[in-house]
Coordinates of C-alpha atoms and ligand atoms in Angstrom, one line a residue:
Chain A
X1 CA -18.4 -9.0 -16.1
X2 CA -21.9 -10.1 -15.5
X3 CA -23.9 -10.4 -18.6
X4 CA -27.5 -9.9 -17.8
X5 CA -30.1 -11.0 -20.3
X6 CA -33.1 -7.9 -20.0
X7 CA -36.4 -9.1 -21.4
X8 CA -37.0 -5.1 -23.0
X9 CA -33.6 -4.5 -24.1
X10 CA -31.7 -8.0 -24.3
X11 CA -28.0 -8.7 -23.4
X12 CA -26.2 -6.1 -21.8
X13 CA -23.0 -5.8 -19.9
X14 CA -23.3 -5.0 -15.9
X15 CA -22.6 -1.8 -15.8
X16 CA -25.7 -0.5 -16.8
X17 CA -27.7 -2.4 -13.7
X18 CA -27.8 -1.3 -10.5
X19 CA -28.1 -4.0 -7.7
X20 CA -31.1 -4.2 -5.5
X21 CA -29.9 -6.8 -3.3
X22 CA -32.5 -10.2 -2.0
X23 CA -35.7 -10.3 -4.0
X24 CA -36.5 -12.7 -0.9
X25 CA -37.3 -10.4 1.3
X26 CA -41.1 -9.2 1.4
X27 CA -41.6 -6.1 3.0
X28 CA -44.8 -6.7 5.9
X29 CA -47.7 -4.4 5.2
X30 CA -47.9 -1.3 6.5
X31 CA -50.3 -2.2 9.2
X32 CA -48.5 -4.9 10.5
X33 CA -47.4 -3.2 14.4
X34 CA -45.2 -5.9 14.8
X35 CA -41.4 -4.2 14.8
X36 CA -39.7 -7.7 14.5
X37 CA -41.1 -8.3 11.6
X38 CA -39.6 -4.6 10.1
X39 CA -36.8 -5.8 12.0
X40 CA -36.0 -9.0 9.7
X41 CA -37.1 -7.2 6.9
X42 CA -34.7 -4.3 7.1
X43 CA -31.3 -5.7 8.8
X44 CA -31.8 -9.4 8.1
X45 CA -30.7 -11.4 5.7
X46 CA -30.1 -15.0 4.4
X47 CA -27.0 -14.4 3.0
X48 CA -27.5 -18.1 1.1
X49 CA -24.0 -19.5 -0.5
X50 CA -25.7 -20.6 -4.0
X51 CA -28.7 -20.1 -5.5
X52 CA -30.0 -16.4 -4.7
X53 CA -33.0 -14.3 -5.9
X54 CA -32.3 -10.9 -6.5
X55 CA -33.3 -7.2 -7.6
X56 CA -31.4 -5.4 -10.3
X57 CA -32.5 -2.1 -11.8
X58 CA -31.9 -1.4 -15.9
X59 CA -31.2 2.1 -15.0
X60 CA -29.3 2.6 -18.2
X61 CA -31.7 1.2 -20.3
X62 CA -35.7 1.0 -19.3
X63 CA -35.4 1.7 -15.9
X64 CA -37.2 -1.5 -15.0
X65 CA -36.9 -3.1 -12.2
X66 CA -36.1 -7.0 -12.8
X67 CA -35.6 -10.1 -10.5
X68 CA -32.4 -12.8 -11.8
X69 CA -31.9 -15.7 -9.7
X70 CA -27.7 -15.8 -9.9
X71 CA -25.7 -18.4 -7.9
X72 CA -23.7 -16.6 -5.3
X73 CA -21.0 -19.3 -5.5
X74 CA -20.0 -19.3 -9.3
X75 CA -21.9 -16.5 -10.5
X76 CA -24.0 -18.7 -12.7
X77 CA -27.6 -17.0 -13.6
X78 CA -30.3 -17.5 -15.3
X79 CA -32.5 -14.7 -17.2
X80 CA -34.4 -11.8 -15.9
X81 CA -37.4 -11.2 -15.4
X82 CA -39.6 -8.4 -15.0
X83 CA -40.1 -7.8 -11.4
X84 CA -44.0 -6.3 -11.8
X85 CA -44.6 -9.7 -13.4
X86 CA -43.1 -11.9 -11.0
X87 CA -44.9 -9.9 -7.6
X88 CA -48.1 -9.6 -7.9
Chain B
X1 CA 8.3 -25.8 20.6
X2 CA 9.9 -23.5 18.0
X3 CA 12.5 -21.2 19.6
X4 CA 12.6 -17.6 20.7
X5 CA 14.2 -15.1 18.1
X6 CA 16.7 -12.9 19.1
X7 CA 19.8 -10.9 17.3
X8 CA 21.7 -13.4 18.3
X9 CA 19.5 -16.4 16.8
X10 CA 19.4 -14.2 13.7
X11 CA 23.1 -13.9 13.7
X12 CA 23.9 -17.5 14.4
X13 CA 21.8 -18.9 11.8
X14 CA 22.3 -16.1 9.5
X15 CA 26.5 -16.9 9.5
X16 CA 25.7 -20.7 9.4
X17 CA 23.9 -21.3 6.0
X18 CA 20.6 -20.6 7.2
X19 CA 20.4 -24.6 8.5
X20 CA 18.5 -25.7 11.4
X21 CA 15.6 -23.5 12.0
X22 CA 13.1 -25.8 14.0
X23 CA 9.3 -25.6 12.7
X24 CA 7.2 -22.6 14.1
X25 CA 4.4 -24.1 14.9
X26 CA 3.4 -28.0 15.6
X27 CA 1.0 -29.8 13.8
X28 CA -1.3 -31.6 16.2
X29 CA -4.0 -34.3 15.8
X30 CA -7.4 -32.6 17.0
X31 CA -7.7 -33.8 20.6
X32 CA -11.7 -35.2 21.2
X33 CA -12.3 -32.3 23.2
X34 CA -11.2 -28.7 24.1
X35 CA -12.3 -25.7 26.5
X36 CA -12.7 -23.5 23.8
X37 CA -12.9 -24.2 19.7
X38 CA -12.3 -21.6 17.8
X39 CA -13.5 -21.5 14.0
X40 CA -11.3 -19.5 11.6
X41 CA -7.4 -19.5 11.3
X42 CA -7.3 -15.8 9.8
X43 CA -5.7 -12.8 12.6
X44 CA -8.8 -12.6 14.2
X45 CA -9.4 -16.5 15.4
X46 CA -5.6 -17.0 15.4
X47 CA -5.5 -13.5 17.9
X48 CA -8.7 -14.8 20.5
X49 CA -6.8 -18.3 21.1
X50 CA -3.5 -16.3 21.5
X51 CA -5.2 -14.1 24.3
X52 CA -7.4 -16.5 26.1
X53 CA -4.0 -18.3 26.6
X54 CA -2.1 -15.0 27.1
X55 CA -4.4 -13.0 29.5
X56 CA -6.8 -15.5 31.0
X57 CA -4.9 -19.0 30.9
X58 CA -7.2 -20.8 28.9
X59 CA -4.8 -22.9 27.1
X60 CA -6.8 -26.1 25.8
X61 CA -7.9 -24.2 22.7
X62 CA -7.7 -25.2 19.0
X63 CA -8.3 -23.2 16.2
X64 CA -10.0 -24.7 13.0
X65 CA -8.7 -23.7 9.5
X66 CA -10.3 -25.2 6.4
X67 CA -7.9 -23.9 4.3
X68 CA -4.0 -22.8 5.4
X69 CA -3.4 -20.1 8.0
X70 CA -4.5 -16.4 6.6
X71 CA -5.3 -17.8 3.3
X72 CA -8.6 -15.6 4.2
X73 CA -9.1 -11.7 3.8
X74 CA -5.5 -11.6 6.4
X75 CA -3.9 -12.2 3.5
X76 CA -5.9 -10.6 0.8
X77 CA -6.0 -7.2 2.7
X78 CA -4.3 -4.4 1.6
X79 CA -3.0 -3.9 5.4
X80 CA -4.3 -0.5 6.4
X81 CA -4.1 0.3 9.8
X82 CA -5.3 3.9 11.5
X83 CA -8.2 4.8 14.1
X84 CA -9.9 7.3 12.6
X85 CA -13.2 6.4 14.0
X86 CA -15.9 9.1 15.6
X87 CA -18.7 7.1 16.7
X88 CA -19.0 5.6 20.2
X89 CA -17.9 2.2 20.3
X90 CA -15.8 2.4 17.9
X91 CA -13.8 5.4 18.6
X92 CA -11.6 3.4 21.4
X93 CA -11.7 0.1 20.2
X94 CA -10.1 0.6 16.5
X95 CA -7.8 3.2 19.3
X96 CA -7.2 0.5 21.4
X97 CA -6.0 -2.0 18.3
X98 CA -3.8 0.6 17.1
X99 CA -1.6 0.4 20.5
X100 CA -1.3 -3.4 20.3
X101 CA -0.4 -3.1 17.1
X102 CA 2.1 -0.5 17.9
X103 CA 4.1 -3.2 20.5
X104 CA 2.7 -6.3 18.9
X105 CA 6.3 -7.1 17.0
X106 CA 7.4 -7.7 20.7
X107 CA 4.9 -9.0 22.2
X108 CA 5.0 -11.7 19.5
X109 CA 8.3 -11.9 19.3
X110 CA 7.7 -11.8 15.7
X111 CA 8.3 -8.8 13.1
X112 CA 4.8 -7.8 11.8
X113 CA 6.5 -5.2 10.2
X114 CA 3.7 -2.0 11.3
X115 CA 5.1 0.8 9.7
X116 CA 3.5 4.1 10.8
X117 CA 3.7 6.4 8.0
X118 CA 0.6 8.3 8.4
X119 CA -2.6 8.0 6.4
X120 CA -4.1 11.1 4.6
X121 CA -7.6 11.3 3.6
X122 CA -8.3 13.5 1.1
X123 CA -11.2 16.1 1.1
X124 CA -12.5 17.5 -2.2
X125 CA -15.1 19.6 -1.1
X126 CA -15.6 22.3 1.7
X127 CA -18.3 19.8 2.9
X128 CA -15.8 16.6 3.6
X129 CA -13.4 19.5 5.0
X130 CA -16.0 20.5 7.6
X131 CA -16.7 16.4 8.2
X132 CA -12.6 16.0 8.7
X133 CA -12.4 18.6 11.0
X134 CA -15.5 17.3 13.0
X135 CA -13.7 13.9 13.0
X136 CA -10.7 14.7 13.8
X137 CA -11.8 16.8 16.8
X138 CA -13.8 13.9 18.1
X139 CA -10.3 11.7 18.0
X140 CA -8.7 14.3 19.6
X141 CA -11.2 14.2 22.5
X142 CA -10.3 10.7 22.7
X143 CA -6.9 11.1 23.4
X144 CA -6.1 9.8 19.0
X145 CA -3.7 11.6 17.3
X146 CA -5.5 13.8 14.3
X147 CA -4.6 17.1 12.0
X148 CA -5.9 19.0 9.3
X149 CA -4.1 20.2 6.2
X150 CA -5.3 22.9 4.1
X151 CA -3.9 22.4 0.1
X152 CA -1.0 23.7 0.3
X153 CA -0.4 21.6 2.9
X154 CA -1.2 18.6 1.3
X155 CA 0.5 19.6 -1.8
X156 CA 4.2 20.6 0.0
X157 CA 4.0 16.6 1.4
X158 CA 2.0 14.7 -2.0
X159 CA 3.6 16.8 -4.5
X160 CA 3.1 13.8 -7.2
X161 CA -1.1 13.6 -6.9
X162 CA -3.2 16.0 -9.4
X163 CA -3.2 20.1 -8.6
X164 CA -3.8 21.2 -12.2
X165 CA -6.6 23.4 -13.0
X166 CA -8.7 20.8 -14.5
X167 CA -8.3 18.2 -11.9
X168 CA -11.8 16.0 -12.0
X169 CA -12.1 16.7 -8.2
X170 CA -9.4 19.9 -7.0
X171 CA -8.2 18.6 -3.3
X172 CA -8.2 21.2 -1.2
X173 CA -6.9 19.8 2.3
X174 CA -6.8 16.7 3.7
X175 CA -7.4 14.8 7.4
X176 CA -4.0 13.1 8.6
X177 CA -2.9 10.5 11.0
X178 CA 0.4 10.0 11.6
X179 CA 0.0 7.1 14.0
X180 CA -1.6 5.3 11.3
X181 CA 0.3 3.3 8.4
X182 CA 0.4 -0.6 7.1
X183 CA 1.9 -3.7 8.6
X184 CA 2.9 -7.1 6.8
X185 CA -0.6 -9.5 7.1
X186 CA 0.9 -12.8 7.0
X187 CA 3.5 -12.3 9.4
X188 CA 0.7 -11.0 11.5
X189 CA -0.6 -14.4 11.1
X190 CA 2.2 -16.3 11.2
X191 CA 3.2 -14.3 14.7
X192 CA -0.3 -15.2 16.7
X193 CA -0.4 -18.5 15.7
X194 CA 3.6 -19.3 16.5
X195 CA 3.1 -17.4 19.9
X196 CA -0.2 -19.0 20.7
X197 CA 1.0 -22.0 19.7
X198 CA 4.1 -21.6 22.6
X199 CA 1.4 -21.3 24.7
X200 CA 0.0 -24.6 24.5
X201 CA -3.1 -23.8 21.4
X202 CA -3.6 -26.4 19.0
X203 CA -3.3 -24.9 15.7
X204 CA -5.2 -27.4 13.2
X205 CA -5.7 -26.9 9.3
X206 CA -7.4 -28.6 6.5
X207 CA -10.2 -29.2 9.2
X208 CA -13.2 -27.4 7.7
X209 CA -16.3 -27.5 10.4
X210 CA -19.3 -28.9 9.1
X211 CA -21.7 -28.7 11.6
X212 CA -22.3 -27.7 15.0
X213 CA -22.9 -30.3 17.8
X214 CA -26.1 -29.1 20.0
X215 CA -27.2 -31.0 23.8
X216 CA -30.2 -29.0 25.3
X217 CA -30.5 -26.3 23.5
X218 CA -26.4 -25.8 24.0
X219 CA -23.7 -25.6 22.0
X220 CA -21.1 -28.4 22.7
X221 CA -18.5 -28.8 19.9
X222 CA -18.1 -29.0 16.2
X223 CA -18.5 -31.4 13.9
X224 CA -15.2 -31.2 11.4
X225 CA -13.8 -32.7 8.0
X226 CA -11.6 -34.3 10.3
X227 CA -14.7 -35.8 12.8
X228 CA -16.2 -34.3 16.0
X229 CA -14.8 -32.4 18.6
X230 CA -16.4 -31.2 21.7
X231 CA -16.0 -27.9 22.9
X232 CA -17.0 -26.0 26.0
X233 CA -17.6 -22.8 24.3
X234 CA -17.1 -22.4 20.5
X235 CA -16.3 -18.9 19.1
X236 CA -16.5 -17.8 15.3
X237 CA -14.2 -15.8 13.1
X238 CA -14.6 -17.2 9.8
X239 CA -15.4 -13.7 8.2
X240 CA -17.2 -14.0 5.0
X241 CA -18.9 -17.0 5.7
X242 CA -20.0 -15.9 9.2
X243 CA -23.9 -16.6 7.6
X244 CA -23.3 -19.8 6.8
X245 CA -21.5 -21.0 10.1
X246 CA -24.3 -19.3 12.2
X247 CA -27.2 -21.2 10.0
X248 CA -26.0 -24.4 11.5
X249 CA -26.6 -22.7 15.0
X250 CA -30.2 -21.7 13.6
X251 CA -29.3 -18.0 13.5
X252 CA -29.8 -15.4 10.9
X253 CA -28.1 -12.4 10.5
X254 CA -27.7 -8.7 9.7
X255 CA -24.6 -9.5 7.3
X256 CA -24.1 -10.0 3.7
X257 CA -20.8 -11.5 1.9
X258 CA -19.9 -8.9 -0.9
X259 CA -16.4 -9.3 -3.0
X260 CA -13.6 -6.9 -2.5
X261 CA -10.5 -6.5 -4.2
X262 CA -6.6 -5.5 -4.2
X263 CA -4.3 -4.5 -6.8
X264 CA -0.4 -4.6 -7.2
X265 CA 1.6 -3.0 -9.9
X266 CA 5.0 -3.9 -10.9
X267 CA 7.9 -2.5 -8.4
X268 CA 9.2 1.0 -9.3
X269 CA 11.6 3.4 -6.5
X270 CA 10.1 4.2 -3.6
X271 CA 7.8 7.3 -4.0
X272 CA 4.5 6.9 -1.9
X273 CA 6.1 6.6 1.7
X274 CA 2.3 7.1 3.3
X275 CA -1.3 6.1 2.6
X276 CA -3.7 7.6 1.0
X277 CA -7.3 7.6 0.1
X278 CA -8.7 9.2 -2.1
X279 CA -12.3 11.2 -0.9
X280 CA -13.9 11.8 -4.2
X281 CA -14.4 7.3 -4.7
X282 CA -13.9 4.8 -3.0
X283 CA -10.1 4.3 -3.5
X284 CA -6.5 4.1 -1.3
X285 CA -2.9 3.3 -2.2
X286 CA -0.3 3.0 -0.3
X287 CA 3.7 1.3 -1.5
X288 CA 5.0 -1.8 0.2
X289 CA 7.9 -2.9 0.8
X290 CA 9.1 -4.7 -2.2
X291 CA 8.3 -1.5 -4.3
X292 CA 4.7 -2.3 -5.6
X293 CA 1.8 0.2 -5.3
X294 CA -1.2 -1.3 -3.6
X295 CA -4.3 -0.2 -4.5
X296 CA -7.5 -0.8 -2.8
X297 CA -11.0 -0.1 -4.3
X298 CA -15.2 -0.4 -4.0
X299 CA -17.1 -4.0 -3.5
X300 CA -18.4 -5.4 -6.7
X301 CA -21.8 -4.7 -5.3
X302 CA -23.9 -7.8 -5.4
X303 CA -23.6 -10.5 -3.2
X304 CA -20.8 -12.9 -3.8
X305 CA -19.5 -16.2 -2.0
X306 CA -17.0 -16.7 -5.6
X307 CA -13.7 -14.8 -3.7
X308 CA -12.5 -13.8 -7.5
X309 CA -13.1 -10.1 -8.6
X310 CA -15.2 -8.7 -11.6
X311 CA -13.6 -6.3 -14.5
X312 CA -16.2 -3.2 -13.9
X313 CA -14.7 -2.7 -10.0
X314 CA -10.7 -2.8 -11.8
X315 CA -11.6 -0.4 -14.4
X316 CA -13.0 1.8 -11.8
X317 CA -10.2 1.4 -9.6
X318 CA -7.3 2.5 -12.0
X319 CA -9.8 5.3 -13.4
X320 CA -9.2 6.3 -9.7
X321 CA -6.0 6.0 -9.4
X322 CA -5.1 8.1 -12.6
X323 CA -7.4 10.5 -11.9
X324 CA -5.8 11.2 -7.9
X325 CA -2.2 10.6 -10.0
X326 CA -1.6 11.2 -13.5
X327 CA 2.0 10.4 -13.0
X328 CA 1.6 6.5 -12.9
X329 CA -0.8 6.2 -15.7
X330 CA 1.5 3.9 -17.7
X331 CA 2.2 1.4 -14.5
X332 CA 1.7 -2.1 -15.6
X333 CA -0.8 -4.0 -13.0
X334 CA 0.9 -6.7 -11.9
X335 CA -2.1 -8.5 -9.7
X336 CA -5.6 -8.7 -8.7
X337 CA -7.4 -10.5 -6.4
X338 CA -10.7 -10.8 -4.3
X339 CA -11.8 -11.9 -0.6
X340 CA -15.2 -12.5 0.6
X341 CA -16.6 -9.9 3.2
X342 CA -19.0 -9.8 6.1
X343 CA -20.4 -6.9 5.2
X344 CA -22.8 -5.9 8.2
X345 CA -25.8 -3.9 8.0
X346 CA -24.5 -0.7 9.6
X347 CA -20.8 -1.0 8.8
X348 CA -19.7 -2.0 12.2
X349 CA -18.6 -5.2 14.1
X350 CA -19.8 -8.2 16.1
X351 CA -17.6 -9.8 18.9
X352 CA -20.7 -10.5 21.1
X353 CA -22.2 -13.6 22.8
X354 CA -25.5 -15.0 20.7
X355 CA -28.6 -16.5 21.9
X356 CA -27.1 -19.5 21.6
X357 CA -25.8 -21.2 24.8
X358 CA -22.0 -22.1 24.0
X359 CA -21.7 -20.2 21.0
X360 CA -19.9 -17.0 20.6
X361 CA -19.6 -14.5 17.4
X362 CA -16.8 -12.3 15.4
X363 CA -17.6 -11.4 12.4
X364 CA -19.1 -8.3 10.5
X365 CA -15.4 -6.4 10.0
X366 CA -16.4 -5.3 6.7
X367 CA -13.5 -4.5 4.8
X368 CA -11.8 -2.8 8.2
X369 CA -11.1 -5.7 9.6
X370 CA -7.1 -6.1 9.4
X371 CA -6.5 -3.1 11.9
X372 CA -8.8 -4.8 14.2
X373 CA -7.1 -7.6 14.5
X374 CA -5.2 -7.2 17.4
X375 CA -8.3 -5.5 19.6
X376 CA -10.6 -7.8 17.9
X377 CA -8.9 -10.9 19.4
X378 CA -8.4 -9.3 22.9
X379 CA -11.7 -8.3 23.3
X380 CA -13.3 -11.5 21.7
X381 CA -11.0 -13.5 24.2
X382 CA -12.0 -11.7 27.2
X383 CA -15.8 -12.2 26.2
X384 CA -14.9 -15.5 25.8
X385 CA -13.5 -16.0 29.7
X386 CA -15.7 -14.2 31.3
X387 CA -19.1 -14.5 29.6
X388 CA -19.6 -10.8 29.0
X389 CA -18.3 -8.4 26.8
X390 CA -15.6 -5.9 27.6
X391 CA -16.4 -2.3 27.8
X392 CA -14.6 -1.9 24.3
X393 CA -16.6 -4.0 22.3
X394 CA -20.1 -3.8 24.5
X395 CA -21.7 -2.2 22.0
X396 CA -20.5 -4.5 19.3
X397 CA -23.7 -6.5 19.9
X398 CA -26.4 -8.1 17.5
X399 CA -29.1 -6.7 18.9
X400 CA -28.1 -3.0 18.3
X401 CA -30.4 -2.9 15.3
X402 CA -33.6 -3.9 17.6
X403 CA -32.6 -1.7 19.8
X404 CA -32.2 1.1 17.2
X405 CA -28.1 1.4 18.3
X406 CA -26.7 0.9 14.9
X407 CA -23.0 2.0 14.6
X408 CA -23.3 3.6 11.1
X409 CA -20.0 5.3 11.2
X410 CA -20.9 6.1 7.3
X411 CA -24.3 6.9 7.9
X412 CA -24.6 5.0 4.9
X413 CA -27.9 3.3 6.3
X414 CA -28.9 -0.7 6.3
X415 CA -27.3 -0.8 2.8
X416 CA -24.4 -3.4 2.8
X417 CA -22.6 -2.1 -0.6
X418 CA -23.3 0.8 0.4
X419 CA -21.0 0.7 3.1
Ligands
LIG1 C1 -9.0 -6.7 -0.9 C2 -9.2 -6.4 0.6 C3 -8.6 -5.3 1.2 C4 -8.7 -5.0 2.5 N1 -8.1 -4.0 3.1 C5 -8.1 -3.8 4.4 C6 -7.3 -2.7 5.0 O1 -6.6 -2.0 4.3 N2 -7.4 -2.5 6.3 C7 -8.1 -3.3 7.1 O2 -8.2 -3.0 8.3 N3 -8.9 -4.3 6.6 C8 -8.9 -4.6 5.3 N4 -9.6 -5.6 4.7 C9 -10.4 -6.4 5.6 C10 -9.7 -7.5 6.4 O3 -8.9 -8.2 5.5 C11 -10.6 -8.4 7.1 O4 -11.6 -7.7 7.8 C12 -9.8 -9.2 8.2 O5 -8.7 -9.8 7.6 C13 -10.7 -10.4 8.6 O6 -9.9 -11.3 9.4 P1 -10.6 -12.6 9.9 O7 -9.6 -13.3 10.7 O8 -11.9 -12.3 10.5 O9 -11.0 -13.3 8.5 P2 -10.1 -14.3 7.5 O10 -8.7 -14.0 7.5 O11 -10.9 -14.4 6.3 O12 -10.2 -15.7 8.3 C14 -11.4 -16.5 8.4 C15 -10.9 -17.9 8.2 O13 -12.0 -18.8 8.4 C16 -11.9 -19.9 7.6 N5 -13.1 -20.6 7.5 C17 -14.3 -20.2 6.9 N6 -15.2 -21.2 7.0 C18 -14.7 -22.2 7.8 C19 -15.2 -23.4 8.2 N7 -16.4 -23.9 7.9 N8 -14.3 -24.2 9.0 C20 -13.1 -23.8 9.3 N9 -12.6 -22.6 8.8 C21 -13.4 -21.8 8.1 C22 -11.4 -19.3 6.3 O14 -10.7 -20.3 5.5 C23 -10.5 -18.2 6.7 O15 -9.1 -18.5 6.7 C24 -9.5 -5.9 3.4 C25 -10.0 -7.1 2.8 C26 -9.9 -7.3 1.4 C27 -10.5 -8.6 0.8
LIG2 ZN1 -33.9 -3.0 -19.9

């Protein structure tokens, strides 16, 4: 069980997140005509063994959406943070 | 060379103690060069060097294990096996697996054990009855072997699963293959790489690649634990950690390593003699042979290179499992374990050359990859020898998704743990 530090609601279990997958990737701007770029963007992926940003949602709590760098090796992580706050 | 079996093999050892079996497969020094290395000793490496020996006489090969043979998801899979596949590309290929496997125990000379006691899958609404049927017709088509139970149906042959009134999710009929069934994975294993191995393929373990040796632009050989090697052509099948192997040819890719895992209970008297899955979750059980259930489940859902499983993903399972069969809601679990999956973006495989020169790719099997096995390692062999795909796995290419030819068999959309 992942124990995922919220900075609205504190410590919960898991089970009340729901995963967003790579905070990595940036979507391109709507203008932006070039479809490799959507290409990466959708299908893509580093895939990194170790340290990994990533979206969870607090569905069960605030409903914020929050970014938690977690290594994908031991499952070591760190705290969340708000992910309005970290994007500008 | 180890010996072909036969009765009278079997007999004559049997009678005498059991002494003198010979070794199954030798233990070779990694030669400074092949034709062809191939990365990964689970089924599906193990499979293409037994094919490019078998059907095109390529027979300097090794295969590169880090670990021990099948220590992968071959032997952390709960051994499924059906083709119940309806989108093109895949409908033949997962068809064409399930005939190898059904005279693989011969051709290998080795007992894989494929037991073909039918899978059902379970529908729950009138919704995933209408989907079944569409399904199953499209097998049919194909030549696959599909039917369609209504409830009473299901309930005349699964008498044990839940038909009480306030059953969470009623089943009212059910899609079934009878072709379909399980098989036993390490003997799968232990099979290619013995018969392989007859053939002349350097089987090598504890050799973990490291790097990937590049002249011009090509690939030319591996760089290993155990030094270099050159290679002609170098294939991957290292499964979840196709990402990682790729990066050291420069290549990113539309796959993401997620954690699934299995279940055993302790042994009780034989009473699910099929396979089923459940339609309402993600969830399948099926009995093997030394009387445990198997269960299989949903990923843990976030990326995950650890291979050991989470609590949330058990407590779901068994909720499953009670709620499909209240009669085994005081089984004690006996196991549980996790492997690392190449979950690919629309569900489907690779076995495809890349834009590398020299460098050649299986990998995105998900967590279907066991059937596979078989077809994966005869089609990724005959890409291999000829430098082009077969017609069977042509569309299993990674430029699908620029091309707006994803395989979504789910429709699940770009959505790894989702899939
Ligand atoms: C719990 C679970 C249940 C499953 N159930 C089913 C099922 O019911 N039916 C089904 O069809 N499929 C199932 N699957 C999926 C199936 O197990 C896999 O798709 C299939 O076994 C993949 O085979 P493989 O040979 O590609 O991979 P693996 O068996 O994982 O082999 C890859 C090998 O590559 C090696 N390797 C990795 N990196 C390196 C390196 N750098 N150098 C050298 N070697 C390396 C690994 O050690 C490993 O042995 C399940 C999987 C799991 C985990
Ligand atoms: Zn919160």
């Amino acid at each position: 069980m992942l124990r995922l530090s919220c900075p609205i609601c504190g410590t919960r279990d898991e089970t009340e997140f729901v995963y967003g997958g790579d905070a990595s990737v940036k979507r391109p701007a709507l203008s932006v005509p070039d479809t490799y770029l959507w290409l990466e963007f959708v299908f893509y992926r580093d895939n990194m063994r170790g340290r990994h940003l990533e979206y969870w949602q607090h569905v069960q709590g605030c409903r914020q959406w929050l970014v938690l760098e977690r290594d994908t090796a031991t499952h070591e992580h760190g705290d969340c943070r708000l992910a309005s706050e970290t994007e500008a | 060379m180890s010996e072909r079996y036969s009765l009278l093999s079997l007999l004559s050892r049997g009678l005498g103690g059991n002494v003198g079996w010979t070794r199954v497969w030798r233990e070779p020094a990694p030669k400074p060069a092949y034709d062809v290395v191939i990365v990964g000793g689970g089924g599906h490496g193990l499979a293409t060097a037994y094919y490019l020996a078998k059907e095109h006489g390529v027979r300097n090969v090794a295969v590169l294990e880090k670990g021990w043979l099948g220590g992968g998801n071959t032997g952390r899979n709960t051994t499924v096996i059906r083709s119940n596949y309806m989108m093109p590309g895949n409908t033949k290929f997962y068809e064409r697996s399930v005939r190898l496997w059904e005279n693989l125990s011969q051709d290998l000379n080795f007992n894989v054990m494929f037991s073909q006691r039918g899978q059902f899958n379970l529908c729950h609404s009138i919704a995933q009855l209408d989907a079944a049927r569409r399904r199953g017709n499209v097998m049919r088509a194909n030549g696959i072997d599909a039917e369609l139970f209504d409830r009473e149906e299901v309930r005349k042959r699964l008498p044990y699963l839940d038909y009480s009134e306030n059953a969470r999710f009623p089943i009212i009929g059910a899609q079934f293959q009878g072709r379909a069934g399980t098989a036993r994975h390490d003997a799968m294993a232990w099979g290619f790489a013995r018969a392989a191995d007859r053939l002349g393929v350097d089987i090598i373990q504890q050799c973990e690649v490291t790097g990937l040796l590049r002249e011009h632009g090509r690939i030319v050989g591996v760089e290993t634990t155990r030094g270099g090697i050159r290679a002609g052509k170098v294939g991957l099948a290292v499964a979840g950690h196709t990402s990682r192997l790729a990066s050291m040819a420069g290549l990113r890719l539309p796959i993401e390593s997620h954690l699934l895992q299995g279940f055993v209970t302790e042994s009780l008297k034989p009473l699910v003699d099929t396979v089923i899955s459940f339609g309402a979750a993600h969830f399948y059980i099926s009995q093997s042979d030394k009387g445990s259930l198997v269960f299989g489940g949903d990923l843990d859902g976030y990326n995950s290179y650890a291979q050991r499983g989470g609590l949330p993903i058990i407590e779901h399972t068994l909720a499953s499992a009670k709620a499909l069969m209240p009669c085994i809601s005081r089984l004690r679990m006996l196991r549980h374990w996790a492997g690392v999956m190449d979950m690919s973006m629309d569900g489907s495989p690779f076995i495809t050359k890349t834009p590398v020169d020299g460098l050649y790719l299986n990998g995105g099997w998900c967590y279907g990859g066991f059937k596979a096995t078989p077809a994966s390692g005869w089609c990724f062999a005959w890409t291999i020898a000829n430098d082009r795909p077969h017609e069977d796995n042509a569309l299993f290419t990674l430029d699908r998704f620029r091309n707006g030819r994803q395989i979504d068999e789910k429709g699940a959309g770009p959505v790894p743990y989702a899939q």
